[in-house]
CSV table of C-alpha atoms and ligand atoms in Angstrom, one decimal:
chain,number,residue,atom,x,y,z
A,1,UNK,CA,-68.2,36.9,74.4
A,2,UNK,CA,-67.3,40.6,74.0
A,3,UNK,CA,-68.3,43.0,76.5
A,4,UNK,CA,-69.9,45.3,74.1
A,5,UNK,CA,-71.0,44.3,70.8
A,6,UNK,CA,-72.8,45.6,67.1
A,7,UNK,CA,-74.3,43.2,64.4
A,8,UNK,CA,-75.3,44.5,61.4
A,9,UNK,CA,-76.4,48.0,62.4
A,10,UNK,CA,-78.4,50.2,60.3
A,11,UNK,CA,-79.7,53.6,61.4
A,12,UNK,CA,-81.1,55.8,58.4
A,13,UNK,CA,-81.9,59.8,59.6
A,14,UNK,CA,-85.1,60.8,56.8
A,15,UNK,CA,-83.1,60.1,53.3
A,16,UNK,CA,-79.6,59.8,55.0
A,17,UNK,CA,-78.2,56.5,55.5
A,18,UNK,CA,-76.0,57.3,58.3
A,19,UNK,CA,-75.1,53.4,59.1
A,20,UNK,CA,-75.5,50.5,56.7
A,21,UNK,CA,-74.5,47.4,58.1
A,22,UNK,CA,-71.7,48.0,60.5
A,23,UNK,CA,-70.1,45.1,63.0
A,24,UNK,CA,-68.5,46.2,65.8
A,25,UNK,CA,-66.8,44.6,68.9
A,26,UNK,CA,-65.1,45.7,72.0
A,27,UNK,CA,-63.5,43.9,75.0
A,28,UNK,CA,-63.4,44.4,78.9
A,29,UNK,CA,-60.1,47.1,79.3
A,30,UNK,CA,-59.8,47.4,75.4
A,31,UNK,CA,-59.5,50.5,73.9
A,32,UNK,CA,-61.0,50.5,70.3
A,33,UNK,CA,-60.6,53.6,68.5
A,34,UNK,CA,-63.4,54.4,65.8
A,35,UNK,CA,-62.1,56.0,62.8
A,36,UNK,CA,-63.0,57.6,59.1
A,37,UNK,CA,-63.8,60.4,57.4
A,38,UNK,CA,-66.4,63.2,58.4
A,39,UNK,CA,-69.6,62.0,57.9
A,40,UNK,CA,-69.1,58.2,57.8
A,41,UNK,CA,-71.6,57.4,61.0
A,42,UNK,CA,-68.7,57.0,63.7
A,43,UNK,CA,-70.8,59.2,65.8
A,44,UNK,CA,-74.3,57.3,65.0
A,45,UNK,CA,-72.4,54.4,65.9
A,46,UNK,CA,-71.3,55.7,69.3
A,47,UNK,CA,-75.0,56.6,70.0
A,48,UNK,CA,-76.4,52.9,68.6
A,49,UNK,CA,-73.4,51.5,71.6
A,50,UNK,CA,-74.5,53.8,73.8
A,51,UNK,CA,-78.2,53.1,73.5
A,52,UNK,CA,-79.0,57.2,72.8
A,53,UNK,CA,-79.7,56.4,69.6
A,54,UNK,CA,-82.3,53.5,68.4
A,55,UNK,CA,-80.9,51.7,65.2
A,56,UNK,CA,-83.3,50.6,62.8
A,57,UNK,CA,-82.3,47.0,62.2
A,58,UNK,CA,-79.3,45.5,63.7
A,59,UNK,CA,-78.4,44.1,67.2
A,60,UNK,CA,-76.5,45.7,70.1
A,61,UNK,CA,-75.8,43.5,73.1
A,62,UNK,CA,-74.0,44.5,76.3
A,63,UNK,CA,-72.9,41.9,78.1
A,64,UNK,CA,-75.0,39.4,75.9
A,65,UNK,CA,-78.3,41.6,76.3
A,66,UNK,CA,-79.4,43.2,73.7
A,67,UNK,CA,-80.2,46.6,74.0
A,68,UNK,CA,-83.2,47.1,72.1
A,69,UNK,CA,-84.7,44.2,74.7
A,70,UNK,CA,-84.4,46.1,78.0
A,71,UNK,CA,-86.8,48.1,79.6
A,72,UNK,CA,-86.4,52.2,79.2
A,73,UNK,CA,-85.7,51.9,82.7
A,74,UNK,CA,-82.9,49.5,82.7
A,75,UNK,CA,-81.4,51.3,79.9
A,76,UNK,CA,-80.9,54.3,81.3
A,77,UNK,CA,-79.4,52.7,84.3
A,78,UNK,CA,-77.0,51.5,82.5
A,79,UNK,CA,-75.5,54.3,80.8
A,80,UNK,CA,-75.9,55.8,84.6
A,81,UNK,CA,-73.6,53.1,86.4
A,82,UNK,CA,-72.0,51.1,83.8
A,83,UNK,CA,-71.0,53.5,81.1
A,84,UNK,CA,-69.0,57.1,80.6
A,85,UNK,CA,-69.7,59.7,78.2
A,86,UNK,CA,-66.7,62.4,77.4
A,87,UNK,CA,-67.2,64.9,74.6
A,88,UNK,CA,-65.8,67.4,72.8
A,89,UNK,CA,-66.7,70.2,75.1
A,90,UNK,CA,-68.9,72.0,76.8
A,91,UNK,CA,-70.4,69.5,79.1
A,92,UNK,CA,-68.9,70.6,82.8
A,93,UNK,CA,-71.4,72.6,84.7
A,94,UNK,CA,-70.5,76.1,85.2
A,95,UNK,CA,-71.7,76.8,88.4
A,96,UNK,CA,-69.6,74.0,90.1
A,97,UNK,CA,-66.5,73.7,91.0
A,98,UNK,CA,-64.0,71.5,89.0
A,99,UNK,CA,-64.4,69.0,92.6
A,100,UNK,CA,-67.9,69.3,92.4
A,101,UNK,CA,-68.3,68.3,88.7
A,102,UNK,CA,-66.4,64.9,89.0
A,103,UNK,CA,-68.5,64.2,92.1
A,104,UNK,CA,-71.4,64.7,90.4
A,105,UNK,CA,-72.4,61.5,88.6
A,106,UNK,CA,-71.9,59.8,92.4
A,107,UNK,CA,-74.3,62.5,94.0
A,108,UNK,CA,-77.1,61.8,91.1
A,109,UNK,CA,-76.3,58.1,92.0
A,110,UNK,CA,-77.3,59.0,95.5
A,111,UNK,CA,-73.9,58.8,96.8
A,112,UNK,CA,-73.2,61.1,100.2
A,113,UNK,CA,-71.2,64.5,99.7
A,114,UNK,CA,-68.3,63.3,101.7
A,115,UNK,CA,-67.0,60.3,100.1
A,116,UNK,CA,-68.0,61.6,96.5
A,117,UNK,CA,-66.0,64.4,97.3
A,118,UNK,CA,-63.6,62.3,98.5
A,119,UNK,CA,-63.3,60.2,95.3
A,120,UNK,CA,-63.7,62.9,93.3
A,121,UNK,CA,-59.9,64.1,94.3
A,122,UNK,CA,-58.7,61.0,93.5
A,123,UNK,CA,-60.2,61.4,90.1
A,124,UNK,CA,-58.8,64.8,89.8
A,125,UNK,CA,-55.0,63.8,91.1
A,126,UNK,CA,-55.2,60.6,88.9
A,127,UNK,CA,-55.4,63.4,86.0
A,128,UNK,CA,-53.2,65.6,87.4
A,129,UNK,CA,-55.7,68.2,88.2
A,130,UNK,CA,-55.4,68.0,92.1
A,131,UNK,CA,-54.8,72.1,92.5
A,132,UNK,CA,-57.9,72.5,90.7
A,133,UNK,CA,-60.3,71.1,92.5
A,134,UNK,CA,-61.7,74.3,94.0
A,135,UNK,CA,-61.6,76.5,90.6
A,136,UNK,CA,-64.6,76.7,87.9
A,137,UNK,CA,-64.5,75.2,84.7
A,138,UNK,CA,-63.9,79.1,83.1
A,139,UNK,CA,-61.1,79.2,84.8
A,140,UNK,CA,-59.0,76.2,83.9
A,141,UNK,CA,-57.7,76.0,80.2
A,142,UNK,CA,-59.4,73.6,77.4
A,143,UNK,CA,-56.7,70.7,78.5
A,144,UNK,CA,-57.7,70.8,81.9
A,145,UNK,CA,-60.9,70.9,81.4
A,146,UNK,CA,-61.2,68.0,79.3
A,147,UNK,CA,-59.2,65.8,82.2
A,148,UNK,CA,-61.4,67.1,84.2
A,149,UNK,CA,-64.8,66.0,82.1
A,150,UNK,CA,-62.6,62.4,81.6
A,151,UNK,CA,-62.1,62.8,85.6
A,152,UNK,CA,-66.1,63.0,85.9
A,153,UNK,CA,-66.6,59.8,83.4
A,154,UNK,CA,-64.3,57.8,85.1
A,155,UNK,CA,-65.2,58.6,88.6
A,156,UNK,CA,-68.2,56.3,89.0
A,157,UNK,CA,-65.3,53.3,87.7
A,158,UNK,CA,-68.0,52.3,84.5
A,159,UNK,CA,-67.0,49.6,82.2
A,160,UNK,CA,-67.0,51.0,79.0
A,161,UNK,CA,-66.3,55.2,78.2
A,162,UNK,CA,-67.3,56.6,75.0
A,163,UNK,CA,-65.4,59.3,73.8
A,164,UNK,CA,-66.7,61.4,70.7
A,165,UNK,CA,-63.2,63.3,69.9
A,166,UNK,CA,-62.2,64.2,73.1
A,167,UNK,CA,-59.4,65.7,72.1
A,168,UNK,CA,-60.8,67.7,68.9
A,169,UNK,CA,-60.5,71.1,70.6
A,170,UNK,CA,-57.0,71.0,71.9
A,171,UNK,CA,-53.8,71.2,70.2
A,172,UNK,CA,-51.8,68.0,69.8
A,173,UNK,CA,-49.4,68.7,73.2
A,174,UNK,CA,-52.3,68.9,75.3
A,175,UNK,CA,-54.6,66.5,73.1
A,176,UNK,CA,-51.6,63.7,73.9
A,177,UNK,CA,-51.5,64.5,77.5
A,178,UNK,CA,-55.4,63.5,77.6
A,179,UNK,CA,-54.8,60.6,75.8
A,180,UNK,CA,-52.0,59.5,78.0
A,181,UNK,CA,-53.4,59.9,81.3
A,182,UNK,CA,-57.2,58.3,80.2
A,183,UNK,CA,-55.3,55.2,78.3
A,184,UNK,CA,-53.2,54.9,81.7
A,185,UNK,CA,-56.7,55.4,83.8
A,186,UNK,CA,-58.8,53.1,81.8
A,187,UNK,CA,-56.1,50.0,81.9
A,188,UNK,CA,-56.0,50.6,86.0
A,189,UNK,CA,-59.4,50.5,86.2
A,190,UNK,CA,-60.3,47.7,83.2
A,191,UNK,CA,-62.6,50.2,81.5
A,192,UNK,CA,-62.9,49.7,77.8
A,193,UNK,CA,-62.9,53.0,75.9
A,194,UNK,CA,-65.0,53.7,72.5
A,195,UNK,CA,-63.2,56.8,71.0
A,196,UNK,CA,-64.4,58.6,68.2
A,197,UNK,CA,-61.6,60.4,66.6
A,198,UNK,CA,-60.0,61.5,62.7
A,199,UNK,CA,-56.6,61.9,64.4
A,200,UNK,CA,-54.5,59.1,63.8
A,201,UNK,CA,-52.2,60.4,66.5
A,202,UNK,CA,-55.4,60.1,68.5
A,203,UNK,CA,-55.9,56.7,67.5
A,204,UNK,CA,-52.4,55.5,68.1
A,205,UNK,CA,-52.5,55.2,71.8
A,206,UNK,CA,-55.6,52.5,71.1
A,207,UNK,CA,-55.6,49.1,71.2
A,208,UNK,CA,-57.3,48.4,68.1
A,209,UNK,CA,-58.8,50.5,64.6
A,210,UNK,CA,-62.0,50.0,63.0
A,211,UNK,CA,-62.3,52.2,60.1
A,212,UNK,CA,-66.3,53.9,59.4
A,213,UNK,CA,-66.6,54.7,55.7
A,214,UNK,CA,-70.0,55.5,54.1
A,215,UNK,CA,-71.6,54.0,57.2
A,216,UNK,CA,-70.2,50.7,56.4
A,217,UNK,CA,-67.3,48.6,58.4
A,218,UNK,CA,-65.7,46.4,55.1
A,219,UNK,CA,-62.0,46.1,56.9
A,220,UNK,CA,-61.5,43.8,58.7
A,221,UNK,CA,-60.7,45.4,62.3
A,222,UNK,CA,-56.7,45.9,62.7
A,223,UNK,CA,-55.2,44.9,65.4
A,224,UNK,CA,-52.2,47.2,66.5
B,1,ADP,P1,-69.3,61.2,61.7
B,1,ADP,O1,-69.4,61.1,63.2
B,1,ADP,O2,-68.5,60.1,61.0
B,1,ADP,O3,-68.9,62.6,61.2
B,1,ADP,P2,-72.2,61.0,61.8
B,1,ADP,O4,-72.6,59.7,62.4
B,1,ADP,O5,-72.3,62.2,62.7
B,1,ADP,O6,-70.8,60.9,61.1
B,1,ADP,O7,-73.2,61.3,60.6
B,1,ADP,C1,-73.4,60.3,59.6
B,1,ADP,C2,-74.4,60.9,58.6
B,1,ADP,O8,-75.7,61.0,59.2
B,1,ADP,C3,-74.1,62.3,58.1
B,1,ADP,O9,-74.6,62.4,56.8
B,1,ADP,C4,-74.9,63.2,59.0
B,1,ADP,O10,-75.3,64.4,58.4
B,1,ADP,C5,-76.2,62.3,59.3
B,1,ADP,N1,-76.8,62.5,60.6
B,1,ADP,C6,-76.2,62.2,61.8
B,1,ADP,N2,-77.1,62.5,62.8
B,1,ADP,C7,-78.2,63.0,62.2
B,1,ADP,C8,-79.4,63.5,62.7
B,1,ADP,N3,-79.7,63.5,64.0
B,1,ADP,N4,-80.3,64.0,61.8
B,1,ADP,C9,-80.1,64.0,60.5
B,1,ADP,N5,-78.9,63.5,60.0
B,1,ADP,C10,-78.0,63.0,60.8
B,2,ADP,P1,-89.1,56.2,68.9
B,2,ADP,O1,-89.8,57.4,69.6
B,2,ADP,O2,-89.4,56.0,67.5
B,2,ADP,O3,-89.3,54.9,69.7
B,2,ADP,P2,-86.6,57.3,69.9
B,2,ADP,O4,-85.3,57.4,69.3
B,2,ADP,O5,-87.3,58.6,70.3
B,2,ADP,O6,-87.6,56.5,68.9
B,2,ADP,O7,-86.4,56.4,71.2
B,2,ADP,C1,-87.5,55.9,71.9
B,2,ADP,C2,-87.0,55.1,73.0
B,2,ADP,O8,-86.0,54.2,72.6
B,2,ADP,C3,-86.4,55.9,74.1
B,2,ADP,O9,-87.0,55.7,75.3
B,2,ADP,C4,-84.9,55.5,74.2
B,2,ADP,O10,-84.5,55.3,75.5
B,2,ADP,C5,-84.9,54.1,73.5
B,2,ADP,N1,-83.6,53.9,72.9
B,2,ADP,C6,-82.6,54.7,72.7
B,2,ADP,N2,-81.6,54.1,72.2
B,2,ADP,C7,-81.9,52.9,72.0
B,2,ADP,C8,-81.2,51.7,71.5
B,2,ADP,N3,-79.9,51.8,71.1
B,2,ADP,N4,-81.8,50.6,71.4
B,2,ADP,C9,-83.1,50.5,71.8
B,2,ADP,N5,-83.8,51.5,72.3
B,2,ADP,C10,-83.2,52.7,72.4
């Protein structure tokens, strides 16, 4: 049994069939990199895995429970304690201090100030960010501040991150470095990663391709 799994996925938006029957499959600790060309659905297939976005016929089950199936409720604790979300940018919160961003997801989760601080700078020195902690995110450059939103998924230890090109704003020195340390962080911690991403430098440091074209997954899925 996978840990995360898509059967058959369709999602149209009005005329715009953005997914048309696409299987997908991903592991405990196994990074899977989605790839294809613009406009394919490898975002619409994040969101279907995710549970942001409702397919229209298909199946997602996480952990053998179907997505679809569960209560709003139980849905949205999931992607709460369970899963990670990174970006391309622009989702730290201004106001707060790089330390106070990681901790964030704990504090929402009702953990106490002092130990989410407190594993909030292990996030941060994991990523090689420790000197930051006290600095806002306009103050630290585009590299640092994507560590720093990958800091903030990984800090609540989920079991899968998705990643919608996380590195699509940085230049490929710093876009490696984030690769590096959140391939290095997810094996540690057994989290499986869903990255979005038309970079096959990008894609390299995964496990395992599946290729998006015209909403439809015909290859088989490569293994590295
Ligand atoms: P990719 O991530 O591969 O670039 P997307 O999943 O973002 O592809 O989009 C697939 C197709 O669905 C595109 O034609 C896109 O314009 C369309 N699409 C995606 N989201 C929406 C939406 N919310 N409303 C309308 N069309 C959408
Ligand atoms: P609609 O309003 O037609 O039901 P929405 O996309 O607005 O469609 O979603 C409605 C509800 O479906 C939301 O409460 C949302 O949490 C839930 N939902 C979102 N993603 C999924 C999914 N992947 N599978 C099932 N339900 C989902």
């Amino acid at each position: 049994m996978s840990l995360l799994s898509a059967d058959g996925l369709r999602k149209s938006f009005g005329p715009t069939e953005a997914l048309r029957g696409v299987d997908f499959a991903v592991d405990a600790g196994e990074i899977v990199a989605i790839m294809g060309p613009s406009g394919s659905g490898k975002s619409t297939l994040l969101h279907c895995l995710a549970g942001i976005v409702r397919p229209d016929s298909g199946v997602v089950r996480y952990r053998d429970q179907d997505l679809a199936a569960m209560s709003d409720a139980h849905r949205s604790s999931l992607r709460r304690t369970e899963f990670g979300f990174v970006f391309q940018f622009g989702q730290l919160v201004p106001e707060l201090s790089c330390l106070e961003n990681v901790a964030l997801p704990l504090r929402l989760g009702g953990t106490k100030r002092k130990p989410a601080e407190a594993a909030a700078r292990e996030a941060l020195d994991r990523f090689e960010l420790g000197d930051l902690a006290g600095k806002r995110p306009g103050e630290v450059s585009g590299g640092q501040g994507q560590r720093v939103a990958i800091a903030r998924a990984l800090v609540t230890t989920p079991k899968v991150v998705f990643a919608d090109e996380p590195t699509g704003a940085l230049d490929s020195l710093n876009g490696e470095r984030v690769m590096r340390l959140l391939v290095a962080a997810a094996k540690e911690l057994s989290t499986a990663v869903v990255l979005v991403t038309h970079d096959v430098r990008v894609a390299a440091y995964s496990d395992r391709e599946v290729i998006v074209r015209d909403g439809r997954t015909p290859e088989r899925v490569t293994a590295r």
